[in-house]
């Protein structure tokens, strides 16, 4: 497995906000068809890492490659057709549009220029619509397909948030704290979903729930203060003394199934 | 009947009803001309979330383009109109391309600055535009076998164009393009994150809006036989925006209501009381505070209040772009 070309790799990636170094020389490599999690205390730079990988913020230095191709200077919207899609930590939906339309747009985002034709209607047999229906089915949102995204419950909104990334049919899917603010039942469902997504996507996700992280990840990267502290399989990471110190010893408790 | 057909039918009813209820063909034509300009403005404001003070530029340049073509060349009327639409589209693309580099207040300020800039250009190049006096004596040639000299004949011509453009704008609004604009309006960052090059969409919206507004400007110049400096004035941008907002930004027909209301009421009031603009200001405040869906929203509520109303309710469709809560966001 270690000899495979990584699907996504960051090489000495740094991001600077003014004089603050949010990300410092992060080197990361995501193997295809694995579930890779990023953990670390608040302010460790996890979300900044996601922003840099998806192109939302510009890297101050370093390189990002997708399948060996340099994408460091590719803008965020152009990375989607290349096969990278993400969800956000703070739910970011089209609040006034219904669930189906949210997902249709996300699916259309793979072929965005097609949507630039002002005369082209939305065909009922549209590919993007079919994808939207399929994703709704998978996320158990079909029964609310005509509701505005803003009217959904928190758990449903979080599922839709993940669905927006899934609908792009990416090869690499980045999920930023998919379970944030979820109730216990929803968390279990999300865990099953992420594991399921891992079957046909490469998944990179940020998570605070150690139960999920230790349970379903193939690789765990621990970050602190903008740097990578440790990286390895869950069992190794859990027992690493540095990690225990970073987390004050008491946060990593999840079982390894 | 779906929503779009209903709205088109309403627009057609307006075009048919105006001659029945109005004595002046000039005023009736003015209603439809401004309805086009307001609907084009609505594409930016209601569908894309862009509050543009540049609409007067496109309107005024459309007037000049048609006027200059008809005064200095022997090109047919249809071509003069096409040229003014192209002028509107090209300039709107440029203004849009530069303005959307900034968001919110700074975007609005940029469109305002462009509005002033083009006004002073028109004022300065008196040889071309006629400056303060405007471009005078613009002819209104016949279109094919039809003479447009008589004011109701010209109205018929404007009405046909109005309905064609209204249908075209409806098509744009319901296309994948229009639906993406709604997404941009709702959450621009997410739209970018799911892969849409948002700037290209905004510029295209500007181009379409500019083309329609330019054509409306040309029709206005032909209507009054003059391309006045006031057509490119900042007040023109303001008037078009006010019509759009009073009508409601939720759908394109609302703009027809807004334009009709503005043109007819200002005609009535200005003859009674020279300070009638005060009343308009008051109305704008009421709209902003209590009826963000504008006259259309009011109409919707009236229809729902009717005993039969609930069944034939005209609201709530997935294409309904605007909720009042999001009003004014992401301009």
Coordinates of C-alpha atoms in Angstrom, one line a residue, chain B:
Chain B
X1 CA -50.8 25.7 -15.6
X2 CA -47.3 26.2 -14.4
X3 CA -46.0 29.3 -12.9
X4 CA -44.0 30.6 -15.9
X5 CA -47.0 30.3 -18.3
X6 CA -49.2 32.0 -15.7
X7 CA -46.8 34.9 -15.5
X8 CA -46.5 35.2 -19.2
X9 CA -50.3 35.2 -19.5
X10 CA -50.4 38.0 -16.9
X11 CA -47.8 40.0 -18.9
X12 CA -49.8 39.5 -22.1
X13 CA -53.0 40.6 -20.2
X14 CA -51.1 43.8 -19.2
X15 CA -50.1 44.4 -22.8
X16 CA -53.7 44.0 -23.9
X17 CA -55.3 45.9 -21.1
X18 CA -53.2 49.0 -21.3
X19 CA -54.8 50.3 -24.6
X20 CA -58.2 49.6 -23.1
X21 CA -57.7 51.7 -20.0
X22 CA -55.2 54.4 -21.0
X23 CA -55.8 57.4 -23.3
X24 CA -52.1 58.0 -24.2
X25 CA -50.3 55.5 -26.3
X26 CA -47.0 57.2 -25.4
X27 CA -47.6 56.5 -21.7
X28 CA -48.7 53.0 -22.3
X29 CA -45.5 52.4 -24.4
X30 CA -43.5 53.9 -21.6
X31 CA -44.9 51.4 -19.1
X32 CA -43.8 48.4 -21.2
X33 CA -40.4 49.9 -22.0
X34 CA -39.7 50.4 -18.4
X35 CA -41.1 47.0 -17.6
X36 CA -38.4 45.5 -19.8
X37 CA -35.7 47.6 -18.1
X38 CA -37.0 46.6 -14.6
X39 CA -37.2 42.9 -15.5
X40 CA -33.6 43.1 -16.8
X41 CA -32.6 44.8 -13.5
X42 CA -34.5 42.1 -11.6
X43 CA -32.3 39.5 -13.3
X44 CA -29.4 41.1 -11.5
X45 CA -31.0 42.1 -8.2
X46 CA -33.6 39.3 -7.7
X47 CA -31.8 36.4 -9.3
X48 CA -28.1 37.1 -8.8
X49 CA -28.2 39.4 -5.7
X50 CA -26.4 42.3 -7.5
X51 CA -27.7 45.8 -6.7
X52 CA -26.5 47.6 -9.8
X53 CA -26.6 51.3 -10.2
X54 CA -25.3 50.8 -13.7
X55 CA -28.7 50.2 -15.4
X56 CA -29.0 53.8 -16.5
X57 CA -25.7 53.5 -18.4
X58 CA -27.0 50.7 -20.5
X59 CA -30.4 52.4 -21.0
X60 CA -28.8 55.7 -22.0
X61 CA -26.2 54.1 -24.3
X62 CA -29.0 52.1 -25.9
X63 CA -30.9 55.4 -26.6
X64 CA -27.8 57.0 -28.1
X65 CA -26.9 54.0 -30.1
X66 CA -30.3 53.8 -31.7
X67 CA -30.5 57.6 -32.2
X68 CA -27.1 57.8 -33.8
X69 CA -27.7 54.9 -36.1
X70 CA -31.0 56.3 -37.3
X71 CA -29.8 59.9 -37.6
X72 CA -26.5 59.2 -39.4
X73 CA -27.0 56.0 -41.3
X74 CA -29.8 54.6 -43.5
X75 CA -29.8 51.3 -41.6
X76 CA -33.3 49.8 -40.9
X77 CA -34.9 50.2 -37.5
X78 CA -34.5 46.6 -36.6
X79 CA -30.8 46.8 -37.0
X80 CA -30.6 50.0 -35.0
X81 CA -32.4 48.1 -32.1
X82 CA -30.0 45.2 -32.4
X83 CA -27.0 47.6 -32.3
X84 CA -28.4 49.2 -29.2
X85 CA -28.8 45.8 -27.5
X86 CA -25.3 44.9 -28.5
X87 CA -24.0 48.2 -27.1
X88 CA -25.8 47.5 -23.8
X89 CA -24.4 44.0 -23.6
X90 CA -20.8 45.0 -24.4
X91 CA -20.7 47.9 -22.0
X92 CA -22.5 45.8 -19.3
X93 CA -19.9 43.1 -19.7
X94 CA -17.2 45.6 -19.1
X95 CA -18.9 47.4 -16.2
X96 CA -19.8 44.0 -14.7
X97 CA -16.4 42.5 -15.2
X98 CA -14.8 45.3 -13.3
X99 CA -17.5 45.8 -10.6
X100 CA -17.9 42.2 -9.5
X101 CA -14.3 42.2 -8.4
X102 CA -15.6 43.6 -5.2
X103 CA -18.6 42.5 -3.2
X104 CA -21.3 44.2 -1.2
X105 CA -21.1 47.9 -0.6
X106 CA -17.9 48.2 -2.8
X107 CA -19.7 46.6 -5.7
X108 CA -22.5 49.0 -5.4
X109 CA -20.1 51.9 -5.1
X110 CA -18.3 50.8 -8.3
X111 CA -21.5 50.6 -10.3
X112 CA -22.4 54.1 -9.0
X113 CA -19.0 55.4 -10.0
X114 CA -19.4 54.0 -13.5
X115 CA -22.8 55.6 -13.7
X116 CA -21.3 59.0 -13.0
X117 CA -18.5 58.3 -15.3
X118 CA -20.7 57.5 -18.3
X119 CA -23.0 60.5 -17.5
X120 CA -20.1 62.9 -17.7
X121 CA -18.8 61.2 -20.8
X122 CA -22.2 61.8 -22.5
X123 CA -22.2 65.4 -21.1
X124 CA -18.7 66.1 -22.3
X125 CA -19.0 64.7 -25.9
X126 CA -21.6 67.2 -26.9
X127 CA -20.9 66.7 -30.6
X128 CA -22.0 63.2 -30.5
X129 CA -24.7 63.1 -27.8
X130 CA -26.0 66.6 -28.0
X131 CA -24.9 67.2 -24.4
X132 CA -27.5 68.9 -22.3
X133 CA -30.0 69.1 -25.1
X134 CA -29.9 65.5 -26.0
X135 CA -29.9 63.9 -29.4
X136 CA -32.7 65.6 -31.1
X137 CA -35.1 64.7 -34.0
X138 CA -34.6 60.9 -34.0
X139 CA -36.8 59.5 -36.7
X140 CA -39.1 56.6 -36.2
X141 CA -39.0 54.7 -39.6
X142 CA -41.5 52.1 -40.6
X143 CA -40.8 48.5 -39.9
X144 CA -41.4 46.6 -43.1
X145 CA -44.9 47.6 -44.3
X146 CA -45.9 48.9 -40.9
X147 CA -45.8 52.6 -40.1
X148 CA -44.9 53.3 -36.5
X149 CA -45.8 57.0 -36.7
X150 CA -49.0 56.8 -34.8
X151 CA -48.5 56.4 -31.1
X152 CA -50.7 53.2 -30.7
X153 CA -49.1 51.6 -33.7
X154 CA -45.8 52.2 -32.0
X155 CA -47.3 50.7 -28.8
X156 CA -48.2 47.6 -30.7
X157 CA -44.6 47.2 -31.9
X158 CA -43.3 47.8 -28.4
X159 CA -45.8 45.3 -26.9
X160 CA -44.7 42.6 -29.3
X161 CA -41.1 43.1 -28.4
X162 CA -42.0 43.3 -24.8
X163 CA -43.7 39.9 -24.9
X164 CA -40.8 38.3 -26.8
X165 CA -38.2 39.7 -24.4
X166 CA -40.3 38.7 -21.4
X167 CA -40.6 35.2 -22.6
X168 CA -36.8 35.1 -23.3
X169 CA -36.0 36.4 -19.9
X170 CA -38.3 33.8 -18.4
X171 CA -36.4 31.2 -20.3
X172 CA -33.2 32.5 -18.9
X173 CA -34.5 32.6 -15.4
X174 CA -35.7 29.0 -15.5
X175 CA -32.6 27.6 -17.3
X176 CA -29.7 25.8 -15.5
X177 CA -28.0 29.2 -15.8
X178 CA -30.8 31.1 -14.0
X179 CA -31.0 28.4 -11.3
X180 CA -27.3 28.7 -10.8
X181 CA -27.7 32.4 -10.4
X182 CA -30.2 31.8 -7.6
X183 CA -27.7 29.6 -5.9
X184 CA -25.0 32.3 -6.3
X185 CA -27.5 34.7 -4.7
X186 CA -28.2 32.4 -1.9
X187 CA -24.6 31.4 -1.0
X188 CA -21.9 32.5 -3.3
X189 CA -19.1 30.7 -1.4
X190 CA -20.8 27.4 -1.6
X191 CA -21.6 27.9 -5.3
X192 CA -17.8 28.3 -5.9
X193 CA -17.0 25.4 -3.6
X194 CA -19.2 23.0 -5.7
X195 CA -17.4 24.1 -8.8
X196 CA -19.2 27.0 -10.4
X197 CA -17.0 29.8 -11.7
X198 CA -19.2 32.4 -10.1
X199 CA -17.6 35.4 -11.9
X200 CA -18.4 34.1 -15.3
X201 CA -22.0 33.6 -14.2
X202 CA -22.3 37.1 -12.9
X203 CA -20.7 38.7 -16.0
X204 CA -23.1 36.7 -18.2
X205 CA -26.0 38.0 -16.1
X206 CA -24.7 41.5 -16.6
X207 CA -24.5 41.0 -20.4
X208 CA -28.0 39.8 -20.7
X209 CA -29.3 42.5 -18.4
X210 CA -27.4 45.1 -20.4
X211 CA -28.7 43.9 -23.7
X212 CA -32.3 44.1 -22.6
X213 CA -31.8 47.5 -20.9
X214 CA -30.1 48.8 -24.0
X215 CA -32.9 47.8 -26.2
X216 CA -35.4 49.4 -23.8
X217 CA -33.4 52.6 -23.9
X218 CA -33.5 52.5 -27.7
X219 CA -37.3 52.0 -27.7
X220 CA -37.6 55.0 -25.3
X221 CA -35.5 57.2 -27.6
X222 CA -37.7 56.3 -30.5
X223 CA -40.8 56.9 -28.4
X224 CA -40.0 60.5 -27.6
X225 CA -37.9 61.2 -30.6
X226 CA -35.0 62.3 -28.4
X227 CA -32.2 60.6 -26.6
X228 CA -32.0 63.0 -23.7
X229 CA -29.1 63.3 -21.3
X230 CA -31.5 62.2 -18.5
X231 CA -31.6 58.7 -20.0
X232 CA -28.0 58.1 -19.0
X233 CA -28.3 60.1 -15.8
X234 CA -27.8 58.4 -12.4
X235 CA -31.5 59.1 -11.8
X236 CA -32.4 56.7 -14.5
X237 CA -30.5 54.0 -12.7
X238 CA -32.3 54.9 -9.5
X239 CA -35.7 54.9 -11.2
X240 CA -35.2 51.5 -12.7
X241 CA -34.1 50.2 -9.3
X242 CA -37.1 51.7 -7.6
X243 CA -39.5 50.1 -10.1
X244 CA -37.8 46.8 -9.6
X245 CA -37.9 47.0 -5.8
X246 CA -41.5 48.3 -5.6
X247 CA -42.7 45.5 -7.9
X248 CA -40.9 42.9 -5.9
X249 CA -37.7 40.9 -6.7
X250 CA -39.3 37.5 -6.5
X251 CA -40.2 37.0 -10.2
X252 CA -40.1 38.8 -13.5
X253 CA -43.7 39.7 -13.7
X254 CA -43.4 41.6 -10.4
X255 CA -41.1 44.0 -12.4
X256 CA -43.9 44.7 -14.8
X257 CA -46.1 45.6 -11.9
X258 CA -43.4 47.9 -10.5
X259 CA -42.8 49.7 -13.7
X260 CA -46.5 50.1 -14.5
X261 CA -47.1 51.5 -11.0
X262 CA -44.2 53.8 -11.1
X263 CA -44.9 55.2 -14.6
X264 CA -48.6 55.6 -14.2
X265 CA -48.5 57.0 -10.6
X266 CA -45.8 59.5 -11.4
X267 CA -47.8 60.6 -14.4
X268 CA -50.9 61.1 -12.3
X269 CA -49.3 62.7 -9.4
X270 CA -46.9 65.0 -11.2
X271 CA -49.8 66.8 -12.8
X272 CA -51.5 67.3 -9.4
X273 CA -48.6 68.0 -7.1
X274 CA -45.0 68.8 -8.1
X275 CA -43.6 67.3 -4.9
X276 CA -45.1 63.9 -5.6
X277 CA -41.6 62.3 -5.3
X278 CA -42.1 62.7 -1.6
X279 CA -44.9 60.2 -1.7
X280 CA -42.8 57.8 -3.7
X281 CA -40.1 58.0 -1.0
X282 CA -42.7 57.2 1.6
X283 CA -43.8 54.2 -0.4
X284 CA -40.3 52.9 -0.7
X285 CA -39.9 53.1 3.0
X286 CA -43.1 51.1 3.5
X287 CA -41.9 48.5 1.0
X288 CA -38.6 48.2 2.7
X289 CA -40.1 47.9 6.1
X290 CA -43.3 45.9 5.6
X291 CA -43.6 44.4 2.2
X292 CA -40.2 43.2 1.0
X293 CA -41.9 41.1 -1.7
X294 CA -43.3 44.4 -3.1
X295 CA -46.5 44.8 -5.0
X296 CA -46.3 41.2 -6.2
X297 CA -46.2 40.0 -2.6
X298 CA -49.2 42.2 -1.8
X299 CA -51.1 40.8 -4.8
X300 CA -50.2 37.3 -3.6
X301 CA -51.7 38.0 -0.2
X302 CA -54.8 39.4 -1.7
X303 CA -55.3 36.4 -3.9
X304 CA -54.8 34.1 -0.9
X305 CA -57.3 36.1 1.1
X306 CA -60.0 35.4 -1.5
X307 CA -62.3 32.5 -0.8
X308 CA -61.1 30.8 -4.0
X309 CA -57.6 32.0 -3.6
X310 CA -55.9 29.2 -1.7
X311 CA -56.5 26.7 -4.5
X312 CA -55.1 28.8 -7.3
X313 CA -52.3 30.2 -5.1
X314 CA -49.6 31.7 -7.2
X315 CA -46.7 31.4 -4.9
X316 CA -44.6 28.6 -3.6
X317 CA -42.8 26.9 -6.3
X318 CA -39.2 25.8 -6.3
X319 CA -38.4 28.5 -8.7
X320 CA -39.5 31.2 -6.4
X321 CA -36.1 32.8 -5.9
X322 CA -36.4 35.2 -3.0
X323 CA -37.4 34.9 0.5
X324 CA -37.7 38.2 2.3
X325 CA -35.3 37.2 5.0
X326 CA -32.4 37.1 2.6
X327 CA -33.3 40.5 1.1
X328 CA -30.2 42.7 0.7
X329 CA -27.8 39.9 1.4
X330 CA -24.7 39.5 -0.8
X331 CA -25.4 42.5 -2.9

